[in-house]
PDB file of C-alpha atoms in Angstrom:
ATOM      1  CA  UNK J   6     -58.891-118.740 -37.478  1.00 63.00           C
ATOM      2  CA  UNK J   7     -60.207-120.295 -33.888  1.00 70.00           C
ATOM      3  CA  UNK J   8     -59.684-118.344 -30.688  1.00 73.00           C
ATOM      4  CA  UNK J   9     -58.108-120.627 -28.004  1.00 64.00           C
ATOM      5  CA  UNK J  10     -59.463-120.148 -24.560  1.00 66.00           C
ATOM      6  CA  UNK J  11     -56.024-119.537 -22.341  1.00 66.00           C
ATOM      7  CA  UNK J  12     -55.667-119.815 -18.481  1.00 68.00           C
ATOM      8  CA  UNK J  13     -52.817-117.432 -17.171  1.00 68.00           C
ATOM      9  CA  UNK J  14     -51.357-120.023 -14.711  1.00 61.00           C
ATOM     10  CA  UNK J  15     -51.148-118.363 -11.022  1.00 63.00           C
ATOM     11  CA  UNK J  16     -51.278-118.910  -7.454  1.00 63.00           C
ATOM     12  CA  UNK J  17     -54.502-119.317  -5.777  1.00 65.00           C
ATOM     13  CA  UNK J  18     -53.909-116.192  -3.593  1.00 65.00           C
ATOM     14  CA  UNK J  19     -51.796-113.920  -6.164  1.00 71.00           C
ATOM     15  CA  UNK J  20     -53.873-110.993  -7.737  1.00 78.00           C
ATOM     16  CA  UNK J  21     -50.999-109.922 -10.139  1.00 86.00           C
ATOM     17  CA  UNK J  22     -49.232-112.369 -12.396  1.00 89.00           C
ATOM     18  CA  UNK J  23     -45.972-111.278 -13.808  1.00 91.00           C
ATOM     19  CA  UNK J  24     -44.094-112.807 -16.742  1.00 91.00           C
ATOM     20  CA  UNK J  25     -41.002-112.520 -19.086  1.00 94.00           C
ATOM     21  CA  UNK J  26     -40.962-113.692 -22.659  1.00 92.00           C
ATOM     22  CA  UNK J  27     -37.459-114.264 -24.064  1.00 93.00           C
ATOM     23  CA  UNK J  28     -37.756-116.005 -27.206  1.00 90.00           C
ATOM     24  CA  UNK J  29     -36.928-115.268 -30.849  1.00 85.00           C
ATOM     25  CA  UNK J  30     -40.784-115.856 -31.286  1.00 85.00           C
ATOM     26  CA  UNK J  31     -43.657-114.975 -29.067  1.00 86.00           C
ATOM     27  CA  UNK J  32     -46.781-116.689 -28.526  1.00 80.00           C
ATOM     28  CA  UNK J  33     -48.460-116.534 -31.639  1.00 84.00           C
ATOM     29  CA  UNK J  34     -51.932-118.511 -31.471  1.00 87.00           C
ATOM     30  CA  UNK J  35     -55.019-116.640 -31.546  1.00 91.00           C
ATOM     31  CA  UNK J  36     -55.982-116.362 -27.922  1.00 91.00           C
ATOM     32  CA  UNK J  37     -57.831-114.764 -25.379  1.00 91.00           C
ATOM     33  CA  UNK J  38     -58.078-114.736 -21.314  1.00 90.00           C
ATOM     34  CA  UNK J  39     -59.971-113.477 -18.434  1.00 88.00           C
ATOM     35  CA  UNK J  40     -57.094-111.060 -17.178  1.00 90.00           C
ATOM     36  CA  UNK J  41     -56.286-107.392 -18.402  1.00 90.00           C
ATOM     37  CA  UNK J  42     -52.724-107.647 -19.894  1.00 93.00           C
ATOM     38  CA  UNK J  43     -50.081-104.968 -20.016  1.00 94.00           C
ATOM     39  CA  UNK J  44     -46.921-105.604 -21.890  1.00 96.00           C
ATOM     40  CA  UNK J  45     -43.999-103.819 -22.646  1.00 97.00           C
ATOM     41  CA  UNK J  46     -41.817-104.978 -25.624  1.00 96.00           C
ATOM     42  CA  UNK J  47     -38.496-104.192 -24.497  1.00 96.00           C
ATOM     43  CA  UNK J  48     -37.215-105.670 -27.360  1.00 95.00           C
ATOM     44  CA  UNK J  49     -38.557-107.121 -30.721  1.00 93.00           C
ATOM     45  CA  UNK J  50     -40.791-106.388 -33.510  1.00 93.00           C
ATOM     46  CA  UNK J  51     -43.748-108.189 -35.447  1.00 93.00           C
ATOM     47  CA  UNK J  52     -47.721-107.504 -35.990  1.00 94.00           C
ATOM     48  CA  UNK J  53     -50.153-107.957 -33.397  1.00 94.00           C
ATOM     49  CA  UNK J  54     -53.602-109.018 -34.388  1.00 93.00           C
ATOM     50  CA  UNK J  55     -56.128-107.808 -31.828  1.00 91.00           C
ATOM     51  CA  UNK J  56     -60.011-107.923 -31.678  1.00 88.00           C
ATOM     52  CA  UNK J  57     -60.548-107.335 -35.412  1.00 88.00           C
ATOM     53  CA  UNK J  58     -57.526-104.967 -36.143  1.00 92.00           C
ATOM     54  CA  UNK J  59     -53.858-105.692 -37.097  1.00 94.00           C
ATOM     55  CA  UNK J  60     -50.733-103.365 -35.749  1.00 95.00           C
ATOM     56  CA  UNK J  61     -47.263-103.261 -35.704  1.00 95.00           C
ATOM     57  CA  UNK J  62     -45.322-103.530 -32.594  1.00 95.00           C
ATOM     58  CA  UNK J  63     -41.496-102.678 -31.769  1.00 94.00           C
ATOM     59  CA  UNK J  64     -38.902-102.458 -29.300  1.00 95.00           C
ATOM     60  CA  UNK J  65     -40.144-100.074 -26.117  1.00 97.00           C
ATOM     61  CA  UNK J  66     -44.080-100.287 -27.153  1.00 96.00           C
ATOM     62  CA  UNK J  67     -46.468-100.546 -24.646  1.00 95.00           C
ATOM     63  CA  UNK J  68     -49.493-102.623 -25.216  1.00 94.00           C
ATOM     64  CA  UNK J  69     -52.661-102.760 -23.243  1.00 91.00           C
ATOM     65  CA  UNK J  70     -55.305-105.882 -23.971  1.00 91.00           C
ATOM     66  CA  UNK J  71     -58.702-105.857 -22.310  1.00 87.00           C
ATOM     67  CA  UNK J  72     -60.229-108.807 -20.458  1.00 88.00           C
ATOM     68  CA  UNK J  73     -61.612-111.703 -23.124  1.00 89.00           C
ATOM     69  CA  UNK J  74     -60.240-109.972 -26.304  1.00 90.00           C
ATOM     70  CA  UNK J  75     -58.749-112.475 -29.123  1.00 92.00           C
ATOM     71  CA  UNK J  76     -55.022-111.431 -29.709  1.00 93.00           C
ATOM     72  CA  UNK J  77     -51.725-112.681 -31.052  1.00 93.00           C
ATOM     73  CA  UNK J  78     -48.517-111.325 -31.514  1.00 92.00           C
ATOM     74  CA  UNK J  79     -46.911-112.093 -34.852  1.00 91.00           C
ATOM     75  CA  UNK J  80     -43.107-111.705 -34.400  1.00 90.00           C
ATOM     76  CA  UNK J  81     -40.962-110.938 -37.286  1.00 88.00           C
ATOM     77  CA  UNK J  82     -39.581-113.925 -38.310  1.00 81.00           C
ATOM     78  CA  UNK J  83     -36.730-112.475 -40.207  1.00 84.00           C
ATOM     79  CA  UNK J  84     -34.476-112.145 -37.385  1.00 77.00           C
ATOM     80  CA  UNK J  85     -32.652-114.455 -35.243  1.00 80.00           C
ATOM     81  CA  UNK J  86     -32.539-111.980 -32.373  1.00 85.00           C
ATOM     82  CA  UNK J  87     -34.413-112.610 -29.262  1.00 90.00           C
ATOM     83  CA  UNK J  88     -37.230-110.480 -28.224  1.00 92.00           C
ATOM     84  CA  UNK J  89     -38.399-109.822 -24.594  1.00 95.00           C
ATOM     85  CA  UNK J  90     -41.786-108.808 -23.201  1.00 96.00           C
ATOM     86  CA  UNK J  91     -42.684-108.185 -20.015  1.00 97.00           C
ATOM     87  CA  UNK J  92     -46.532-108.360 -18.777  1.00 95.00           C
ATOM     88  CA  UNK J  93     -48.892-108.053 -15.814  1.00 93.00           C
ATOM     89  CA  UNK J  94     -51.905-109.755 -15.912  1.00 93.00           C
ATOM     90  CA  UNK J  95     -54.809-108.991 -13.288  1.00 90.00           C
ATOM     91  CA  UNK J  96     -58.563-109.268 -13.582  1.00 86.00           C
ATOM     92  CA  UNK J  97     -61.304-106.383 -12.995  1.00 84.00           C
ATOM     93  CA  UNK J  98     -61.722-107.595  -9.583  1.00 84.00           C
ATOM     94  CA  UNK J  99     -57.649-108.224  -8.678  1.00 85.00           C
ATOM     95  CA  UNK J 100     -57.935-105.111  -6.662  1.00 83.00           C
ATOM     96  CA  UNK J 101     -61.167-105.705  -5.186  1.00 83.00           C
ATOM     97  CA  UNK J 102     -64.966-105.304  -6.346  1.00 83.00           C
ATOM     98  CA  UNK J 103     -64.709-101.547  -6.278  1.00 84.00           C
ATOM     99  CA  UNK J 104     -60.911-100.636  -7.362  1.00 84.00           C
ATOM    100  CA  UNK J 105     -62.127 -99.569 -10.977  1.00 80.00           C
ATOM    101  CA  UNK J 106     -65.336 -97.504  -9.485  1.00 83.00           C
ATOM    102  CA  UNK J 107     -63.150 -95.175  -7.186  1.00 86.00           C
ATOM    103  CA  UNK J 108     -63.460 -91.507  -7.749  1.00 88.00           C
ATOM    104  CA  UNK J 109     -59.793 -91.332  -8.395  1.00 88.00           C
ATOM    105  CA  UNK J 110     -60.100 -93.462 -11.164  1.00 82.00           C
ATOM    106  CA  UNK J 111     -63.295 -92.239 -13.200  1.00 81.00           C
ATOM    107  CA  UNK J 112     -61.169 -90.651 -15.886  1.00 83.00           C
ATOM    108  CA  UNK J 113     -59.358 -93.808 -16.283  1.00 79.00           C
ATOM    109  CA  UNK J 114     -61.196 -96.873 -15.620  1.00 78.00           C
ATOM    110  CA  UNK J 115     -62.788 -97.334 -19.155  1.00 74.00           C
ATOM    111  CA  UNK J 116     -59.299 -97.824 -20.859  1.00 74.00           C
ATOM    112  CA  UNK J 117     -58.964-100.751 -18.920  1.00 71.00           C
ATOM    113  CA  UNK J 118     -62.501-102.256 -18.783  1.00 66.00           C
ATOM    114  CA  UNK J 119     -63.770-103.756 -22.037  1.00 57.00           C
ATOM    115  CA  UNK J 120     -61.233-101.877 -24.519  1.00 50.00           C
ATOM    116  CA  UNK J 121     -58.214-102.222 -25.738  1.00 45.00           C
ATOM    117  CA  UNK J 122     -55.379-100.012 -26.500  1.00 42.00           C
ATOM    118  CA  UNK J 123     -51.723-100.004 -28.579  1.00 44.00           C
TER     119      UNK J 123
END
């Protein structure tokens, strides 16, 4: 399966991008982007393909996807209910070049950089 490069649309001077997806089916094409993605599945269920792993997701799950990791949300198509996902996108340098090098973040910076968690 081919991974699509994806550009998150953002105004020139914005470091953070907030996006709400309210759909029956989330964007389901395998894609990747430079931004780190933190998403809250407020309502919905399905399968998340990320890297070489497959996970289920459902209401109230929080998902963190590292920069340039291929992923796709495969919503459960057996429902006609609307799904809702709220996402925050940012790059490693969105908060300055040394933000993730701060001593206070030494215990968690590896969580965001080049990794994913479900």
